[in-house]
Short mmCIF file of C-alpha atoms and ligand atoms in Angstrom, two decimals:
data_model
loop_
_atom_site.label_atom_id
_atom_site.label_comp_id
_atom_site.label_asym_id
_atom_site.label_seq_id
_atom_site.Cartn_x
_atom_site.Cartn_y
_atom_site.Cartn_z
CA MET C 13 10.31 -32.58 -24.74
CA ARG C 14 13.06 -34.17 -26.54
CA GLY C 15 15.56 -31.43 -26.21
CA GLY C 16 15.81 -31.11 -22.35
CA ALA C 17 12.54 -31.64 -20.44
CA ALA C 18 14.62 -32.30 -17.29
CA SER C 19 13.99 -31.82 -13.54
CA ALA C 20 15.20 -28.42 -12.65
CA GLY C 21 17.14 -27.83 -9.63
CA ARG C 22 17.33 -31.97 -9.20
CA GLY C 23 20.76 -32.36 -10.91
CA THR C 24 23.85 -30.46 -12.18
CA HIS C 25 23.90 -32.25 -15.74
CA ARG C 26 23.42 -30.15 -18.71
CA ASN C 27 19.92 -30.58 -19.31
CA ALA C 28 18.84 -29.93 -15.65
CA GLU C 29 20.73 -26.51 -15.65
CA ALA C 30 19.25 -25.50 -19.31
CA ALA C 31 15.82 -26.44 -17.76
CA GLY C 32 16.62 -24.26 -14.66
CA ARG C 33 17.63 -21.14 -17.06
CA MET C 34 14.38 -21.50 -19.10
CA ILE C 35 12.22 -21.44 -16.28
CA ASP C 36 14.39 -18.39 -14.37
CA GLU C 37 13.87 -16.66 -17.71
CA CYS C 38 10.24 -17.35 -18.11
CA ARG C 39 9.72 -16.06 -14.48
CA ARG C 40 11.53 -12.87 -15.54
CA GLN C 41 9.32 -12.37 -18.71
CA LEU C 42 6.28 -12.96 -16.53
CA ALA C 43 7.35 -10.49 -13.89
CA THR C 44 7.88 -7.87 -16.32
CA LEU C 45 4.46 -8.61 -18.06
CA LEU C 46 2.58 -8.49 -14.74
CA GLY C 47 4.45 -6.15 -12.69
CA ALA C 48 5.75 -8.28 -9.86
CA GLN C 49 8.56 -6.54 -7.79
CA ILE C 50 10.98 -9.21 -8.22
CA PRO C 51 10.94 -12.59 -10.55
CA ALA C 52 11.08 -14.81 -7.35
CA GLN C 53 7.44 -13.56 -6.46
CA ILE C 54 5.98 -15.50 -9.25
CA VAL C 55 5.04 -18.92 -8.56
CA PHE C 56 4.09 -21.56 -11.13
CA THR C 57 0.60 -23.38 -10.19
CA LEU C 58 -1.73 -25.78 -12.23
CA ASN C 59 -3.92 -22.99 -13.61
CA CYS C 60 -5.79 -20.01 -12.27
CA THR C 61 -8.13 -21.96 -9.85
CA ASP C 62 -4.89 -23.26 -8.08
CA SER C 63 -3.54 -19.73 -7.66
CA LEU C 64 -6.82 -18.52 -6.23
CA ASN C 65 -7.04 -21.76 -4.05
CA ALA C 66 -3.59 -21.20 -2.86
CA VAL C 67 -4.33 -17.56 -1.47
CA LEU C 68 -8.00 -18.49 -0.23
CA GLN C 69 -6.96 -21.51 1.47
CA GLY C 70 -3.42 -20.52 2.53
CA PHE C 71 -4.21 -16.84 3.99
CA LEU C 72 -7.91 -16.81 5.53
CA LYS C 73 -7.85 -18.28 9.28
CA HIS C 74 -10.82 -19.24 11.28
CA GLY C 75 -13.41 -16.44 11.83
CA ASP C 76 -12.13 -14.06 9.26
CA ALA C 77 -14.25 -12.11 6.97
CA VAL C 78 -13.71 -12.02 3.27
CA ALA C 79 -15.50 -9.79 0.57
CA ALA C 80 -15.87 -11.14 -2.82
CA THR C 81 -18.37 -10.07 -5.85
CA ALA C 82 -21.22 -11.26 -7.72
CA LEU C 83 -19.06 -11.19 -10.63
CA ASP C 84 -16.86 -13.84 -9.44
CA HIS C 85 -16.14 -17.07 -11.07
CA ASN C 86 -16.74 -20.58 -9.13
CA SER C 87 -12.86 -20.98 -8.78
CA VAL C 88 -13.33 -18.10 -6.03
CA LEU C 89 -16.96 -18.97 -5.08
CA ARG C 90 -16.59 -22.40 -4.13
CA PRO C 91 -13.51 -22.40 -2.15
CA LEU C 92 -14.99 -19.53 -0.08
CA GLU C 93 -18.36 -21.60 0.38
CA ALA C 94 -16.12 -24.34 1.48
CA LEU C 95 -14.12 -22.28 3.81
CA ARG C 96 -17.47 -20.94 5.03
CA GLN C 97 -18.53 -24.49 5.94
CA ARG C 98 -15.24 -25.93 7.31
CA MET C 99 -13.83 -22.56 9.32
CA GLY C 100 -16.77 -20.33 9.88
CA ILE C 101 -15.33 -17.89 7.32
CA GLN C 102 -17.75 -14.86 6.94
CA VAL C 103 -18.33 -14.40 3.15
CA GLU C 104 -19.73 -10.91 1.89
CA ILE C 105 -20.87 -10.78 -1.72
CA ILE C 106 -20.84 -7.38 -3.17
CA PRO C 107 -23.08 -6.60 -5.97
CA PHE C 108 -22.56 -4.96 -9.45
CA ASP C 109 -24.47 -2.70 -11.61
CA PRO C 110 -26.33 -4.83 -14.19
CA VAL C 111 -25.84 -2.19 -16.83
CA THR C 112 -22.33 -0.81 -16.69
CA GLY C 113 -20.92 -4.21 -15.20
CA LEU C 114 -18.98 -2.47 -12.64
CA ILE C 115 -18.81 -3.48 -8.57
CA ASP C 116 -21.00 -1.29 -6.63
CA GLU C 117 -18.31 1.16 -5.21
CA GLN C 118 -20.59 2.57 -2.59
CA ARG C 119 -21.64 -0.90 -1.11
CA PHE C 120 -17.95 -1.64 -1.50
CA ALA C 121 -17.04 1.00 0.64
CA LYS C 122 -19.94 0.32 3.27
CA VAL C 123 -18.93 -3.30 3.58
CA LEU C 124 -15.12 -2.54 4.01
CA ALA C 125 -16.15 0.11 6.53
CA GLU C 126 -18.81 -1.69 8.61
CA LYS C 127 -17.03 -5.21 8.45
CA LYS C 128 -13.74 -6.35 9.73
CA ILE C 129 -12.53 -7.48 6.30
CA ARG C 130 -9.33 -9.31 6.03
CA LEU C 131 -9.03 -9.96 2.00
CA VAL C 132 -11.15 -8.66 -0.73
CA VAL C 133 -11.20 -10.90 -4.10
CA LEU C 134 -11.53 -8.59 -6.95
CA ASN C 135 -12.32 -9.70 -10.61
CA HIS C 136 -10.11 -7.67 -13.03
CA ALA C 137 -12.53 -8.64 -15.86
CA SER C 138 -15.66 -10.84 -16.17
CA ASN C 139 -15.64 -13.93 -18.10
CA VAL C 140 -19.14 -13.41 -19.34
CA THR C 141 -19.18 -9.61 -20.03
CA GLY C 142 -15.59 -9.00 -20.52
CA ARG C 143 -16.00 -5.59 -18.59
CA VAL C 144 -12.70 -4.53 -16.99
CA GLN C 145 -13.18 -3.10 -13.30
CA SER C 146 -11.37 0.14 -11.92
CA VAL C 147 -9.11 -1.79 -9.61
CA ALA C 148 -6.76 0.72 -8.07
CA GLU C 149 -9.66 2.76 -6.54
CA LEU C 150 -11.08 -0.33 -5.17
CA THR C 151 -7.70 -1.45 -3.76
CA ARG C 152 -7.13 2.07 -2.29
CA VAL C 153 -10.33 1.76 -0.35
CA ALA C 154 -9.52 -1.83 0.86
CA HIS C 155 -6.08 -0.89 2.04
CA ALA C 156 -7.40 2.24 3.88
CA HIS C 157 -9.75 -0.26 5.97
CA GLY C 158 -6.86 -2.69 6.29
CA ALA C 159 -7.68 -5.58 3.90
CA TYR C 160 -5.57 -7.34 1.60
CA VAL C 161 -6.49 -7.63 -2.12
CA LEU C 162 -6.37 -10.85 -4.29
CA LEU C 163 -7.03 -9.94 -8.07
CA ASP C 164 -8.24 -12.61 -10.14
CA ALA C 165 -6.85 -11.55 -13.56
CA ALA C 166 -7.65 -14.87 -15.44
CA GLN C 167 -9.46 -12.76 -18.28
CA THR C 168 -6.77 -9.84 -18.82
CA ALA C 169 -3.33 -11.09 -18.15
CA GLY C 170 -1.26 -11.01 -21.39
CA HIS C 171 -3.67 -9.02 -23.65
CA TRP C 172 -4.81 -6.25 -21.35
CA PRO C 173 -2.66 -3.75 -19.35
CA LEU C 174 -1.92 -5.05 -16.00
CA ASN C 175 0.77 -4.26 -13.44
CA MET C 176 0.55 -5.68 -9.92
CA MET C 177 2.66 -2.78 -8.37
CA GLU C 178 0.75 -0.08 -10.22
CA LEU C 179 -2.67 -1.42 -9.30
CA ASP C 180 -1.01 -2.09 -5.59
CA VAL C 181 -2.75 -5.61 -5.14
CA ASP C 182 -1.28 -8.02 -2.65
CA PHE C 183 -1.63 -11.27 -4.68
CA LEU C 184 -2.42 -11.70 -8.65
CA ALA C 185 -3.87 -15.05 -9.83
CA ALA C 186 -3.86 -15.68 -13.66
CA ALA C 187 -4.35 -18.71 -15.85
CA GLY C 188 -1.51 -19.34 -18.29
CA HIS C 189 -3.52 -20.66 -21.24
CA LYS C 190 -5.95 -17.66 -22.02
CA GLY C 191 -4.35 -14.18 -22.74
CA LEU C 192 -0.82 -15.15 -21.69
CA LEU C 193 -1.09 -17.88 -24.80
CA GLY C 194 0.65 -20.63 -22.67
CA PRO C 195 -0.50 -24.34 -22.63
CA LEU C 196 -3.44 -25.54 -20.80
CA GLY C 197 -2.48 -26.61 -17.17
CA THR C 198 -0.26 -23.60 -16.41
CA GLY C 199 -0.96 -20.94 -13.71
CA ILE C 200 0.67 -18.25 -12.00
CA LEU C 201 0.48 -16.62 -8.67
CA CYS C 202 2.36 -13.51 -7.85
CA ILE C 203 2.74 -12.53 -4.27
CA ARG C 204 3.48 -9.26 -2.99
CA ARG C 205 7.08 -9.06 -1.47
CA GLY C 206 6.96 -9.94 2.36
CA LEU C 207 3.54 -11.59 2.38
CA GLU C 208 4.70 -14.91 1.32
CA THR C 209 5.38 -16.01 5.10
CA GLN C 210 1.56 -14.88 5.84
CA LEU C 211 0.64 -17.54 3.34
CA GLN C 212 0.68 -21.12 4.48
CA PRO C 213 1.62 -23.46 1.57
CA LEU C 214 -0.98 -25.91 0.54
CA ARG C 215 1.74 -28.48 -0.63
CA PHE C 216 4.79 -29.23 1.20
CA GLY C 217 7.69 -31.48 -0.40
CA GLY C 218 10.82 -31.26 -2.22
CA THR C 219 12.14 -28.18 -3.76
CA GLY C 220 15.69 -29.30 -4.56
CA THR C 221 16.90 -27.01 -1.86
CA SER C 222 17.70 -27.10 1.80
CA SER C 223 17.28 -31.12 1.67
CA GLU C 224 18.70 -31.36 5.18
CA SER C 225 15.71 -29.77 6.63
CA LEU C 226 12.39 -31.42 7.25
CA THR C 227 10.67 -27.85 7.42
CA GLN C 228 9.39 -26.27 3.97
CA PRO C 229 11.69 -23.59 3.03
CA ASN C 230 10.38 -20.15 3.27
CA ASP C 231 12.45 -18.86 0.41
CA MET C 232 10.55 -17.70 -2.68
CA PRO C 233 9.32 -19.54 -4.84
CA ALA C 234 10.16 -22.83 -3.43
CA ARG C 235 7.90 -22.29 -0.52
CA PHE C 236 5.06 -22.57 -2.85
CA GLU C 237 6.78 -24.90 -5.48
CA SER C 238 7.06 -28.26 -4.14
CA GLY C 239 7.53 -31.34 -6.45
CA SER C 240 8.58 -31.53 -10.23
CA LEU C 241 7.29 -28.44 -12.16
CA ASN C 242 5.11 -28.73 -15.44
CA LEU C 243 8.41 -27.92 -17.52
CA PRO C 244 6.74 -28.66 -20.85
CA GLY C 245 3.80 -26.33 -20.02
CA ILE C 246 6.30 -23.60 -18.61
CA ALA C 247 8.55 -23.94 -21.87
CA GLY C 248 5.27 -23.05 -23.76
CA LEU C 249 4.42 -20.09 -21.41
CA HIS C 250 8.22 -18.91 -21.89
CA ALA C 251 8.01 -19.01 -25.84
CA ALA C 252 4.42 -17.25 -25.50
CA SER C 253 5.42 -14.68 -22.94
CA LYS C 254 8.52 -13.83 -24.95
CA TRP C 255 6.24 -13.33 -27.83
CA ILE C 256 4.00 -11.02 -26.09
CA LEU C 257 6.66 -8.94 -24.67
CA GLY C 258 8.12 -8.45 -28.31
CA GLN C 259 4.64 -7.42 -29.64
CA GLY C 260 3.98 -5.22 -26.50
CA VAL C 261 0.55 -5.63 -24.52
CA GLU C 262 -0.90 -2.13 -25.81
CA LYS C 263 -0.55 -3.37 -29.48
CA LEU C 264 -2.51 -6.72 -28.27
CA ARG C 265 -5.16 -4.82 -26.57
CA SER C 266 -5.83 -2.35 -29.23
CA HIS C 267 -6.47 -5.42 -31.57
CA VAL C 268 -8.50 -7.17 -29.31
CA HIS C 269 -10.47 -4.16 -28.37
CA SER C 270 -11.28 -2.98 -31.94
CA ILE C 271 -12.31 -6.28 -33.24
CA THR C 272 -14.55 -6.90 -30.10
CA VAL C 273 -16.11 -3.34 -30.75
CA GLN C 274 -16.64 -4.42 -34.36
CA LEU C 275 -18.19 -7.70 -33.59
CA LEU C 276 -20.47 -6.02 -30.87
CA ASN C 277 -21.66 -3.30 -33.21
CA GLU C 278 -22.37 -5.66 -36.01
CA LEU C 279 -24.42 -8.16 -33.79
CA ASN C 280 -26.09 -5.23 -32.32
CA ARG C 281 -27.76 -4.71 -35.52
CA ILE C 282 -29.33 -8.13 -36.02
CA ASP C 283 -33.09 -8.58 -35.15
CA ASN C 284 -33.68 -11.22 -32.47
CA VAL C 285 -30.07 -10.73 -30.92
CA ILE C 286 -29.87 -9.94 -27.37
CA LEU C 287 -26.55 -8.85 -26.21
CA LEU C 288 -25.66 -8.81 -22.59
CA ARG C 289 -25.60 -5.11 -21.66
CA PRO C 290 -22.25 -4.60 -20.02
CA CYS C 291 -20.32 -6.10 -22.94
CA LEU C 292 -21.12 -3.02 -24.77
CA GLU C 293 -19.19 -0.82 -22.32
CA PHE C 294 -16.03 0.48 -23.67
CA ASP C 295 -13.35 -1.59 -21.37
CA ASN C 296 -14.18 -4.98 -22.89
CA CYS C 297 -11.11 -7.24 -22.72
CA GLY C 298 -12.50 -9.46 -25.74
CA ILE C 299 -15.82 -11.17 -24.55
CA VAL C 300 -19.18 -11.12 -26.51
CA SER C 301 -22.11 -12.74 -24.52
CA PHE C 302 -25.56 -13.28 -26.12
CA ASN C 303 -28.83 -14.73 -26.64
CA ILE C 304 -31.07 -15.25 -29.62
CA TYR C 305 -34.41 -14.40 -28.84
CA GLY C 306 -36.87 -17.54 -28.39
CA MET C 307 -33.73 -20.04 -28.80
CA ASP C 308 -31.95 -22.00 -26.01
CA CYS C 309 -28.19 -21.20 -25.73
CA ARG C 310 -27.07 -24.73 -26.18
CA GLU C 311 -28.97 -25.08 -29.33
CA VAL C 312 -27.42 -21.88 -30.87
CA ALA C 313 -23.90 -23.00 -29.70
CA MET C 314 -24.51 -26.40 -31.37
CA ILE C 315 -25.60 -24.92 -34.74
CA LEU C 316 -22.67 -22.50 -34.56
CA ASP C 317 -20.26 -25.56 -34.01
CA GLN C 318 -21.94 -28.01 -36.63
CA SER C 319 -23.20 -25.84 -39.20
CA PHE C 320 -20.35 -23.08 -39.25
CA ASP C 321 -17.36 -24.53 -37.29
CA ILE C 322 -17.61 -21.92 -34.81
CA GLN C 323 -16.47 -22.70 -31.24
CA SER C 324 -18.53 -21.01 -28.65
CA ARG C 325 -19.56 -21.73 -25.00
CA PRO C 326 -23.10 -21.64 -23.96
CA GLY C 327 -24.44 -21.77 -20.24
CA LEU C 328 -23.49 -20.22 -16.80
CA HIS C 329 -19.60 -19.97 -17.56
CA CYS C 330 -19.03 -20.90 -13.74
CA ALA C 331 -20.45 -17.55 -12.90
CA PRO C 332 -23.83 -18.20 -11.34
CA LEU C 333 -24.06 -15.04 -9.27
CA LEU C 334 -23.52 -12.99 -12.24
CA HIS C 335 -26.19 -14.58 -14.27
CA GLN C 336 -28.59 -14.16 -11.41
CA THR C 337 -28.00 -10.67 -11.64
CA LEU C 338 -28.38 -10.20 -15.33
CA ASP C 339 -31.41 -12.26 -15.20
CA THR C 340 -30.06 -14.82 -17.64
CA MET C 341 -30.67 -17.97 -15.46
CA SER C 342 -34.04 -18.84 -17.08
CA SER C 343 -32.50 -18.89 -20.68
CA HIS C 344 -29.67 -21.36 -19.24
CA GLY C 345 -27.17 -18.38 -19.62
CA THR C 346 -25.77 -17.03 -22.62
CA ILE C 347 -23.61 -17.96 -25.64
CA ARG C 348 -20.32 -16.70 -25.10
CA LEU C 349 -17.67 -15.82 -27.99
CA SER C 350 -13.95 -15.03 -26.80
CA LEU C 351 -11.74 -13.16 -29.04
CA GLY C 352 -8.01 -13.13 -28.94
CA VAL C 353 -4.98 -11.54 -30.39
CA PHE C 354 -5.09 -14.05 -33.45
CA THR C 355 -8.98 -13.36 -34.21
CA THR C 356 -9.11 -11.76 -37.67
CA ASP C 357 -11.46 -9.44 -39.42
CA ASP C 358 -12.65 -12.56 -41.50
CA LYS C 359 -13.52 -14.55 -38.67
CA ILE C 360 -15.62 -11.72 -37.37
CA ALA C 361 -17.33 -11.65 -40.61
CA HIS C 362 -18.16 -15.35 -40.55
CA VAL C 363 -19.28 -15.25 -37.16
CA VAL C 364 -21.65 -12.30 -37.78
CA GLN C 365 -23.09 -13.96 -40.83
CA ALA C 366 -23.65 -17.40 -38.94
CA VAL C 367 -25.58 -15.35 -36.45
CA ARG C 368 -27.59 -13.43 -38.75
CA GLU C 369 -28.69 -16.67 -40.56
CA ILE C 370 -29.54 -18.38 -37.25
CA ALA C 371 -31.47 -15.64 -35.99
CA ALA C 372 -33.57 -15.32 -39.07
CA HIS C 373 -34.77 -18.59 -38.52
CA ALA C 374 -35.42 -18.39 -34.88
C1 PLP K 416 -12.50 -15.22 -13.95
C2 PLP K 416 -11.95 -16.31 -13.96
N1 PLP K 416 -11.46 -16.81 -12.98
C3 PLP K 416 -10.77 -18.12 -12.88
C4 PLP K 416 -10.82 -18.98 -13.74
C5 PLP K 416 -10.24 -20.42 -13.66
O1 PLP K 416 -9.16 -20.40 -14.44
P1 PLP K 416 -8.64 -21.78 -14.62
O2 PLP K 416 -9.50 -22.56 -15.53
O3 PLP K 416 -7.02 -21.40 -15.09
O4 PLP K 416 -8.50 -22.41 -13.38
C6 PLP K 416 -11.51 -18.51 -14.92
C7 PLP K 416 -11.49 -19.44 -16.09
O5 PLP K 416 -12.39 -19.37 -17.24
C8 PLP K 416 -12.08 -17.21 -15.20
O6 PLP K 416 -12.44 -17.02 -16.29
#
């Protein structure tokens, strides 16, 4: 903040130029990390919700049909419901298997074959079960039927291998503050090259370019970046993405995966602990959701916080259709522990001991 948080592209003084260079470098790092075709296809947003809305509201037109899944977060489901009410968008919700946590591929193919779906929203990994989906195959089916694909990568970007070009998705939405280790209030939208003109911006305004024109520029990323950017946030994302590239995503994935398996195995042995079944599947990006028999999940989370200094999240985690499918609505959802690249073995041992003590008194 002291050393040059200037408005990039709004002047030619040294700080503005340095800010511009930092933003460009951050875009390049994120393009490498996420497999975007070129850095200009990376758009900075407010959060993952903002990125998802940019596509859902900017791409869908009156009468379009869209397919989403029961794994989706309210940041997908609520904009779709608003579009259904406001513009008559037809919304098809595809179920998932409650045991594996995977999208039902047969139902997916059937919906794509029978309805004229314009856009499919895929959840790369569930924020409740951590289960990572086989996106490439689902995308192939969607494209074969002429549908575009928006991938919600909120839970995977940064600590799970993710390459937009390899997965062949058209739009990718990510949060800056989760696996990408940036500050809260940062988000990313990657758009397949050439598709930007099919996406209407939701915000119009100054971009520091083509100022003589009253029309929003079409060039990327200016088309979607009106107004001053969150420079302090992007500086954090810049430092974080540089660190991640230095470590390598595979090394981070391997750490997160091994401590997640360790925690799941330990919790699975404790009497009265009910783990969500899909968490136990191999491709878990670092999420452990459970209940303790006979206890309200909010009470468990309160004890974890107050007696053991462990921060967890109880409830529905903004994923109501997922909890309906897994039959966890009546317990008010689950307790969720999120593991990350800095979670150590000591922390896992501490959580296991805490859950063991709480479960013993349940
Ligand atoms: C799967 C998923 N999608 C979208 C979001 C929304 O992200 P943000 O809080 O950055 O808007 C979240 C947040 O938890 C999420 O887990």
